[in-house]
Amino acid sequence: MAATAPFFPKTSTASITNPPKMTSVKKLAESPGLTSIPPVYTFPSNPQDEASSESEETIPTIDFSLLTSSDPNQRSKMIQELGKACQEWGFFMVINHGVSEVMTKEIIDAVKEFFDLPEEEKQEFQEKHVLDPIRYGTSFNISVDKVLCWRDFLKVFVHPEFHSLNNPPGFSDTALAYSEQVLKLTRELLRGISASLGLEDNYIDKALNLEKGLQILVANFYPPCPQPELAMGMLPHSDHGLLTILIQNEVGGLQVQHKGKWINVNVIPNSFLVNTGDQIEILSNGKYKSILHRAVVNNRAPRISIAMPLGPALNAIVRPAPKLLDNQNNPPAYIAMKYKDYLEAQQSSILDGKSSLDRVKIKMV
Ligand code: OGA
Ligand code: NI
């Protein structure tokens, strides 16, 4: 059996020294009398196809307090449920996670204050290189996007080194407190996921050096859109890291793909939305898939979401866990790759489903 997988092409878009000044969708949406969207935001066919509400299918719920229970029976039952959620959905809600409602409200308010700053102040952080620790931008990657998404974003690397903004005041303290809590939660979930794969609890943590894991605060702002059926907040994609923890203001818009269908996510109050990323798919050799998801927009109210992906350390090499492989029945299905290279390539490309992951898949011939 031969294995081939093309490496990522080197792109020139990873490094832009002088990006053109961007127009935020927030500013555009605030233009007086805006009743239609500019063609550059218009998708050729209806982008919001086939969404259905969660009806027969119920998104799994993980009770974090049971996952961390000192009763081994309760813990092992929750680990089983976690494994099932990862295998069947790649998406679940976490309840009883111990992060206070006050704290989630504070971080959403802090993000709102950031997007409310004057454009000139935000543009100080306009993106230059995809691995810059603080980046403000619009759509996904305007140097390659063909149609723009109705979304502004702020991305801040918060671990292993905490970066932050001085403005708005208080942002830094709130971001630090929230990131630390979410980091603890994510690492604990990954211990459960390790165990569910039949690996040592701390296998993922150790193998991918999560002590130095890359955690990013991704704040998304989706202003009301006068023609929501023609626009898209975020195109279908999978996340690059291991797990992403997402919260939102009271406005919905996240859809996940399950069994080929788009499902609107209705959130249990005060829960975290968690999805598996590409590195979990690689590490589990495809047993757990990274989930496709997207964000739609509306014409009623601004939506804010905060996604916090946790990935391996930038210099960690990610490969399928050797213990899960067997050359006869389960050969490696993904090439080994440094997380930094994966991330750089994914962030420099257009957002296109799972195309980044496809490039590290080993093609069986
Ligand atoms: C993301 C993401 C979805 C949302 O930031 O990666 O998928 O609901 N966000 O904002
Ligand atoms: Ni995402």
Short mmCIF file of C-alpha atoms and ligand atoms in Angstrom, two decimals:
data_model
loop_
_atom_site.label_atom_id
_atom_site.label_comp_id
_atom_site.label_asym_id
_atom_site.label_seq_id
_atom_site.Cartn_x
_atom_site.Cartn_y
_atom_site.Cartn_z
CA MET A 1 0.00 0.00 0.00
CA ALA A 2 1.39 3.37 -0.93
CA ALA A 3 0.66 6.54 0.88
CA THR A 4 0.67 9.91 -0.73
CA ALA A 5 -0.37 13.25 0.58
CA PRO A 6 0.57 16.55 -0.95
CA PHE A 7 2.04 19.10 1.41
CA PHE A 8 0.46 22.46 1.70
CA PRO A 9 1.49 24.78 -1.08
CA LYS A 10 3.42 27.78 0.12
CA THR A 11 1.15 30.76 -0.24
CA SER A 12 2.25 34.32 -0.60
CA THR A 13 -0.82 35.47 1.28
CA ALA A 14 0.47 34.36 4.68
CA SER A 15 2.38 37.56 4.98
CA ILE A 16 0.87 40.86 3.98
CA THR A 17 2.89 43.84 5.03
CA ASN A 18 0.52 46.60 4.03
CA PRO A 19 -3.04 45.36 3.87
CA PRO A 20 -5.55 47.72 2.31
CA LYS A 21 -7.73 49.49 4.86
CA MET A 22 -10.72 47.30 5.43
CA THR A 23 -14.36 48.21 5.70
CA SER A 24 -15.95 46.53 8.64
CA VAL A 25 -19.42 45.08 8.20
CA LYS A 26 -20.37 46.85 11.39
CA LYS A 27 -19.68 50.18 9.76
CA LEU A 28 -21.41 49.10 6.55
CA ALA A 29 -24.48 47.89 8.43
CA GLU A 30 -24.69 51.23 10.20
CA SER A 31 -24.83 53.18 6.90
CA PRO A 32 -28.09 55.12 6.96
CA GLY A 33 -30.80 53.66 4.76
CA LEU A 34 -28.99 50.46 3.85
CA THR A 35 -31.64 48.18 2.36
CA SER A 36 -29.56 45.86 0.21
CA ILE A 37 -26.10 44.41 0.52
CA PRO A 38 -23.21 45.16 -1.87
CA PRO A 39 -22.58 42.42 -4.47
CA VAL A 40 -19.29 41.44 -2.83
CA TYR A 41 -21.31 40.03 0.11
CA THR A 42 -23.81 38.22 -2.10
CA PHE A 43 -23.41 34.50 -2.55
CA PRO A 44 -24.36 33.24 -6.00
CA SER A 45 -26.80 30.59 -4.79
CA ASN A 46 -28.82 30.60 -1.62
CA PRO A 47 -26.11 29.96 0.96
CA GLN A 48 -28.53 29.04 3.71
CA ASP A 49 -29.78 25.85 2.11
CA GLU A 50 -31.53 23.06 3.92
CA ALA A 51 -31.29 24.21 7.54
CA SER A 52 -33.69 22.40 9.78
CA SER A 53 -34.37 22.75 13.43
CA GLU A 54 -33.18 20.17 15.84
CA SER A 55 -36.21 17.90 15.86
CA GLU A 56 -35.70 14.17 15.91
CA GLU A 57 -32.01 14.70 16.53
CA THR A 58 -31.01 15.94 19.95
CA ILE A 59 -27.59 17.49 20.40
CA PRO A 60 -25.76 15.61 23.17
CA THR A 61 -25.28 17.22 26.57
CA ILE A 62 -22.26 16.54 28.75
CA ASP A 63 -22.54 17.16 32.47
CA PHE A 64 -19.08 18.41 33.38
CA SER A 65 -19.64 17.90 37.12
CA LEU A 66 -20.09 14.16 36.47
CA LEU A 67 -17.03 14.01 34.22
CA THR A 68 -14.93 15.32 37.08
CA SER A 69 -16.80 13.30 39.72
CA SER A 70 -14.80 11.42 42.35
CA ASP A 71 -17.18 8.49 41.85
CA PRO A 72 -15.40 6.35 39.22
CA ASN A 73 -18.70 4.92 37.94
CA GLN A 74 -20.13 8.32 37.23
CA ARG A 75 -16.94 9.44 35.57
CA SER A 76 -16.68 6.39 33.36
CA LYS A 77 -20.33 6.71 32.33
CA MET A 78 -19.71 10.34 31.33
CA ILE A 79 -16.54 9.37 29.45
CA GLN A 80 -18.59 6.91 27.45
CA GLU A 81 -21.15 9.58 26.65
CA LEU A 82 -18.39 11.97 25.68
CA GLY A 83 -16.90 9.41 23.31
CA LYS A 84 -20.31 8.77 21.79
CA ALA A 85 -20.88 12.52 21.35
CA CYS A 86 -17.50 12.88 19.62
CA GLN A 87 -18.10 9.91 17.36
CA GLU A 88 -21.69 10.60 16.40
CA TRP A 89 -21.72 14.40 16.40
CA GLY A 90 -18.38 16.10 17.01
CA PHE A 91 -20.51 18.63 18.83
CA PHE A 92 -22.02 18.81 22.29
CA MET A 93 -23.20 21.20 24.99
CA VAL A 94 -21.47 21.26 28.34
CA ILE A 95 -23.53 22.01 31.43
CA ASN A 96 -22.47 22.41 35.06
CA HIS A 97 -19.08 23.59 33.85
CA GLY A 98 -18.40 25.79 36.86
CA VAL A 99 -17.72 29.00 34.91
CA SER A 100 -19.98 31.67 36.32
CA GLU A 101 -22.67 33.33 34.26
CA VAL A 102 -21.29 36.68 35.42
CA MET A 103 -17.96 35.89 33.84
CA THR A 104 -19.42 34.87 30.48
CA LYS A 105 -21.54 38.00 30.48
CA GLU A 106 -18.48 40.12 31.27
CA ILE A 107 -16.45 38.75 28.40
CA ILE A 108 -19.32 39.23 25.94
CA ASP A 109 -19.71 42.82 27.16
CA ALA A 110 -15.95 43.42 26.85
CA VAL A 111 -15.99 42.15 23.27
CA LYS A 112 -18.99 44.33 22.47
CA GLU A 113 -17.10 47.35 23.79
CA PHE A 114 -14.17 46.48 21.55
CA PHE A 115 -16.33 46.33 18.41
CA ASP A 116 -17.96 49.61 19.48
CA LEU A 117 -14.60 51.41 19.45
CA PRO A 118 -14.02 53.93 16.64
CA GLU A 119 -12.78 52.20 13.45
CA GLU A 120 -9.37 53.94 13.62
CA GLU A 121 -8.68 52.46 17.03
CA LYS A 122 -9.62 48.94 15.95
CA GLN A 123 -7.62 49.24 12.76
CA GLU A 124 -4.44 49.47 14.77
CA PHE A 125 -4.84 45.68 15.02
CA GLN A 126 -5.79 45.12 11.42
CA GLU A 127 -4.26 41.87 10.34
CA LYS A 128 -0.81 41.63 8.88
CA HIS A 129 0.30 38.04 9.30
CA VAL A 130 -2.02 35.16 10.16
CA LEU A 131 0.12 34.26 13.17
CA ASP A 132 0.16 37.78 14.61
CA PRO A 133 -1.06 37.41 18.19
CA ILE A 134 -3.68 40.16 17.88
CA ARG A 135 -5.69 40.54 14.68
CA TYR A 136 -8.76 42.54 13.86
CA GLY A 137 -10.40 41.86 10.53
CA THR A 138 -13.52 41.21 8.53
CA SER A 139 -14.86 38.15 6.66
CA PHE A 140 -12.23 35.39 7.04
CA ASN A 141 -9.20 36.35 5.01
CA ILE A 142 -9.88 39.30 2.73
CA SER A 143 -6.77 38.73 0.68
CA VAL A 144 -8.21 35.46 -0.65
CA ASP A 145 -11.98 35.56 0.00
CA LYS A 146 -13.95 35.79 -3.24
CA VAL A 147 -17.23 36.69 -1.58
CA LEU A 148 -17.01 38.42 1.79
CA CYS A 149 -18.71 37.11 4.89
CA TRP A 150 -20.96 39.32 6.99
CA ARG A 151 -18.65 39.12 9.98
CA ASP A 152 -16.00 41.18 11.76
CA PHE A 153 -13.57 39.46 14.09
CA LEU A 154 -10.92 39.95 16.71
CA LYS A 155 -8.44 37.13 17.34
CA VAL A 156 -6.16 37.25 20.35
CA PHE A 157 -3.63 34.60 21.35
CA VAL A 158 -4.23 34.12 25.06
CA HIS A 159 -2.05 31.05 25.80
CA PRO A 160 0.80 30.00 26.23
CA GLU A 161 1.51 33.71 26.30
CA PHE A 162 -1.30 36.05 27.19
CA HIS A 163 -1.64 38.91 24.74
CA SER A 164 -4.21 41.59 25.17
CA LEU A 165 -5.47 45.02 24.31
CA ASN A 166 -5.25 48.05 26.58
CA ASN A 167 -8.41 49.36 25.05
CA PRO A 168 -11.26 49.05 25.99
CA PRO A 169 -10.27 49.38 29.65
CA GLY A 170 -10.86 46.17 31.59
CA PHE A 171 -10.73 44.00 28.47
CA SER A 172 -7.44 42.49 29.51
CA ASP A 173 -8.47 41.40 33.02
CA THR A 174 -11.73 39.94 31.83
CA ALA A 175 -10.09 38.12 28.92
CA LEU A 176 -7.40 36.65 31.17
CA ALA A 177 -9.84 35.39 33.79
CA TYR A 178 -12.16 33.87 31.18
CA SER A 179 -9.34 32.28 29.15
CA GLU A 180 -7.84 30.61 32.21
CA GLN A 181 -11.15 29.05 33.21
CA VAL A 182 -11.87 27.86 29.69
CA LEU A 183 -8.35 26.44 29.37
CA LYS A 184 -8.85 24.34 32.49
CA LEU A 185 -12.20 23.13 31.22
CA THR A 186 -10.86 22.29 27.76
CA ARG A 187 -7.90 20.34 29.13
CA GLU A 188 -10.24 18.39 31.38
CA LEU A 189 -12.54 17.58 28.45
CA LEU A 190 -9.49 16.40 26.52
CA ARG A 191 -8.58 14.07 29.40
CA GLY A 192 -12.04 12.58 29.05
CA ILE A 193 -11.66 12.32 25.27
CA SER A 194 -8.27 10.63 25.68
CA ALA A 195 -9.82 8.10 28.04
CA SER A 196 -12.75 7.55 25.68
CA LEU A 197 -10.28 6.57 22.96
CA GLY A 198 -8.71 3.98 25.26
CA LEU A 199 -5.61 6.13 25.79
CA GLU A 200 -4.11 7.32 29.08
CA ASP A 201 -6.12 10.24 30.49
CA ASN A 202 -3.21 12.62 29.97
CA TYR A 203 -2.12 11.25 26.58
CA ILE A 204 -3.32 14.22 24.49
CA ASP A 205 -2.11 16.73 27.05
CA LYS A 206 1.38 15.24 27.06
CA ALA A 207 1.78 14.23 23.41
CA LEU A 208 0.73 17.67 22.17
CA ASN A 209 2.30 19.64 25.02
CA LEU A 210 -0.84 21.45 26.11
CA GLU A 211 1.11 23.13 28.88
CA LYS A 212 2.17 25.32 25.94
CA GLY A 213 -1.02 24.77 23.93
CA LEU A 214 -2.23 27.55 21.66
CA GLN A 215 -5.48 29.03 22.88
CA ILE A 216 -7.10 31.82 20.90
CA LEU A 217 -9.92 34.14 21.80
CA VAL A 218 -11.92 34.54 18.59
CA ALA A 219 -14.59 37.20 18.95
CA ASN A 220 -17.12 37.36 16.13
CA PHE A 221 -19.44 40.25 15.44
CA TYR A 222 -22.35 39.74 13.04
CA PRO A 223 -24.35 42.96 12.61
CA PRO A 224 -27.96 42.83 11.43
CA CYS A 225 -28.02 42.26 7.67
CA PRO A 226 -30.75 43.73 5.44
CA GLN A 227 -30.72 40.65 3.17
CA PRO A 228 -29.76 37.76 5.45
CA GLU A 229 -30.84 35.12 2.92
CA LEU A 230 -28.16 36.29 0.47
CA ALA A 231 -25.29 36.63 2.93
CA MET A 232 -23.33 34.33 5.19
CA GLY A 233 -21.77 35.04 8.59
CA MET A 234 -19.21 32.30 8.32
CA LEU A 235 -18.90 29.71 5.59
CA PRO A 236 -18.98 25.99 6.38
CA HIS A 237 -15.69 25.02 7.97
CA SER A 238 -14.10 22.83 10.57
CA ASP A 239 -11.88 24.35 13.27
CA HIS A 240 -8.12 23.84 13.14
CA GLY A 241 -7.46 22.98 16.79
CA LEU A 242 -8.44 20.17 19.13
CA LEU A 243 -11.60 21.54 20.72
CA THR A 244 -13.42 24.86 20.43
CA ILE A 245 -15.57 26.25 23.24
CA LEU A 246 -18.19 28.74 22.08
CA ILE A 247 -20.54 31.15 23.81
CA GLN A 248 -22.83 33.75 22.28
CA ASN A 249 -25.06 36.64 23.24
CA GLU A 250 -28.77 35.87 23.22
CA VAL A 251 -28.89 35.78 19.39
CA GLY A 252 -28.60 32.44 17.58
CA GLY A 253 -27.04 31.71 14.19
CA LEU A 254 -24.74 28.72 14.59
CA GLN A 255 -25.57 25.66 12.50
CA VAL A 256 -23.82 22.32 12.63
CA GLN A 257 -23.81 19.58 10.06
CA HIS A 258 -25.10 16.25 11.25
CA LYS A 259 -25.68 13.28 8.95
CA GLY A 260 -25.41 15.62 5.96
CA LYS A 261 -28.05 18.05 7.24
CA TRP A 262 -27.65 21.54 8.68
CA ILE A 263 -29.12 21.85 12.15
CA ASN A 264 -29.86 25.11 13.97
CA VAL A 265 -28.28 25.07 17.38
CA ASN A 266 -30.60 26.13 20.16
CA VAL A 267 -28.56 26.76 23.22
CA ILE A 268 -29.36 25.63 26.77
CA PRO A 269 -28.88 28.82 28.85
CA ASN A 270 -25.48 29.07 30.50
CA SER A 271 -24.04 26.12 28.63
CA PHE A 272 -20.90 25.96 26.51
CA LEU A 273 -21.02 24.75 22.93
CA VAL A 274 -18.10 22.49 22.17
CA ASN A 275 -16.92 21.13 18.85
CA THR A 276 -14.13 18.82 17.80
CA GLY A 277 -11.43 20.25 15.55
CA ASP A 278 -9.10 18.88 12.89
CA GLN A 279 -6.33 17.88 15.31
CA ILE A 280 -8.72 15.55 17.17
CA GLU A 281 -9.59 13.92 13.86
CA ILE A 282 -5.88 13.41 13.08
CA LEU A 283 -4.97 12.20 16.57
CA SER A 284 -7.87 9.72 16.68
CA ASN A 285 -6.98 8.57 13.14
CA GLY A 286 -10.43 9.57 11.94
CA LYS A 287 -12.45 7.84 14.66
CA TYR A 288 -13.65 11.26 15.80
CA LYS A 289 -14.25 13.64 12.93
CA SER A 290 -13.96 17.41 13.09
CA ILE A 291 -17.42 18.83 12.60
CA LEU A 292 -18.53 21.17 9.84
CA HIS A 293 -20.33 24.25 11.08
CA ARG A 294 -21.30 27.69 9.82
CA ALA A 295 -22.92 30.91 11.01
CA VAL A 296 -25.95 32.51 9.41
CA VAL A 297 -27.03 36.12 9.88
CA ASN A 298 -30.31 37.84 10.60
CA ASN A 299 -31.94 41.23 10.07
CA ARG A 300 -33.01 41.82 13.67
CA ALA A 301 -30.17 42.11 16.14
CA PRO A 302 -26.38 42.03 16.29
CA ARG A 303 -24.93 38.68 17.20
CA ILE A 304 -21.73 38.25 19.16
CA SER A 305 -20.04 34.91 19.63
CA ILE A 306 -16.78 34.05 21.31
CA ALA A 307 -15.07 30.91 20.11
CA MET A 308 -12.07 29.65 22.03
CA PRO A 309 -10.14 26.99 20.21
CA LEU A 310 -7.41 25.13 22.05
CA GLY A 311 -4.76 23.53 19.89
CA PRO A 312 -1.46 21.75 20.44
CA ALA A 313 1.72 23.71 21.20
CA LEU A 314 2.77 25.45 17.97
CA ASN A 315 5.88 23.30 17.62
CA ALA A 316 4.14 20.02 18.51
CA ILE A 317 3.91 17.43 15.78
CA VAL A 318 0.45 15.99 15.42
CA ARG A 319 0.00 12.45 14.18
CA PRO A 320 -2.45 9.61 14.75
CA ALA A 321 -1.86 8.11 18.22
CA PRO A 322 0.35 5.03 17.63
CA LYS A 323 -1.67 2.99 20.12
CA LEU A 324 -4.76 3.34 17.93
CA LEU A 325 -3.01 2.08 14.81
CA ASP A 326 -2.47 -1.34 13.48
CA ASN A 327 -0.87 -1.81 10.13
CA GLN A 328 -3.32 -4.43 8.93
CA ASN A 329 -6.67 -2.97 9.84
CA ASN A 330 -6.07 0.59 10.84
CA PRO A 331 -3.06 2.12 9.11
CA PRO A 332 -2.34 5.84 9.63
CA ALA A 333 -4.79 7.90 7.62
CA TYR A 334 -3.09 11.30 8.11
CA ILE A 335 0.48 12.48 7.72
CA ALA A 336 2.36 13.90 10.70
CA MET A 337 2.56 17.67 10.66
CA LYS A 338 3.72 20.45 12.90
CA TYR A 339 0.67 22.30 14.24
CA LYS A 340 2.19 25.66 13.35
CA ASP A 341 2.43 24.68 9.68
CA TYR A 342 -1.12 23.40 9.67
CA LEU A 343 -2.47 26.54 11.30
CA GLU A 344 -0.59 28.90 9.04
CA ALA A 345 -1.81 27.15 5.91
CA GLN A 346 -5.42 26.92 7.13
CA GLN A 347 -5.59 30.59 8.11
CA SER A 348 -4.04 31.71 4.81
CA SER A 349 -6.50 29.81 2.63
CA ILE A 350 -10.13 30.45 1.86
CA LEU A 351 -12.55 28.92 4.32
CA ASP A 352 -13.68 25.88 2.43
CA GLY A 353 -15.21 23.04 4.40
CA LYS A 354 -12.51 20.60 5.45
CA SER A 355 -10.08 21.33 2.62
CA SER A 356 -7.15 21.93 5.01
CA LEU A 357 -7.66 18.54 6.59
CA ASP A 358 -7.98 16.89 3.18
CA ARG A 359 -4.45 18.01 2.43
CA VAL A 360 -2.99 15.94 5.25
CA LYS A 361 -5.14 12.89 4.55
CA ILE A 362 -3.24 9.92 3.23
CA LYS A 363 -4.74 8.71 0.01
CA MET A 364 -4.85 4.95 -0.18
CA VAL A 365 -3.93 3.67 -3.59
C1 OGA B 1 -15.63 30.12 14.68
C2 OGA B 1 -17.05 29.77 14.46
C3 OGA B 1 -19.37 30.24 14.75
C4 OGA B 1 -20.28 31.23 15.39
O1 OGA B 1 -15.36 31.24 15.16
O2 OGA B 1 -14.79 29.28 14.33
O3 OGA B 1 -17.30 28.74 13.93
O4 OGA B 1 -21.37 30.83 15.74
N1 OGA B 1 -18.00 30.61 14.89
O5 OGA B 1 -19.91 32.40 15.50
NI NI B 2 -15.58 27.47 13.76
#
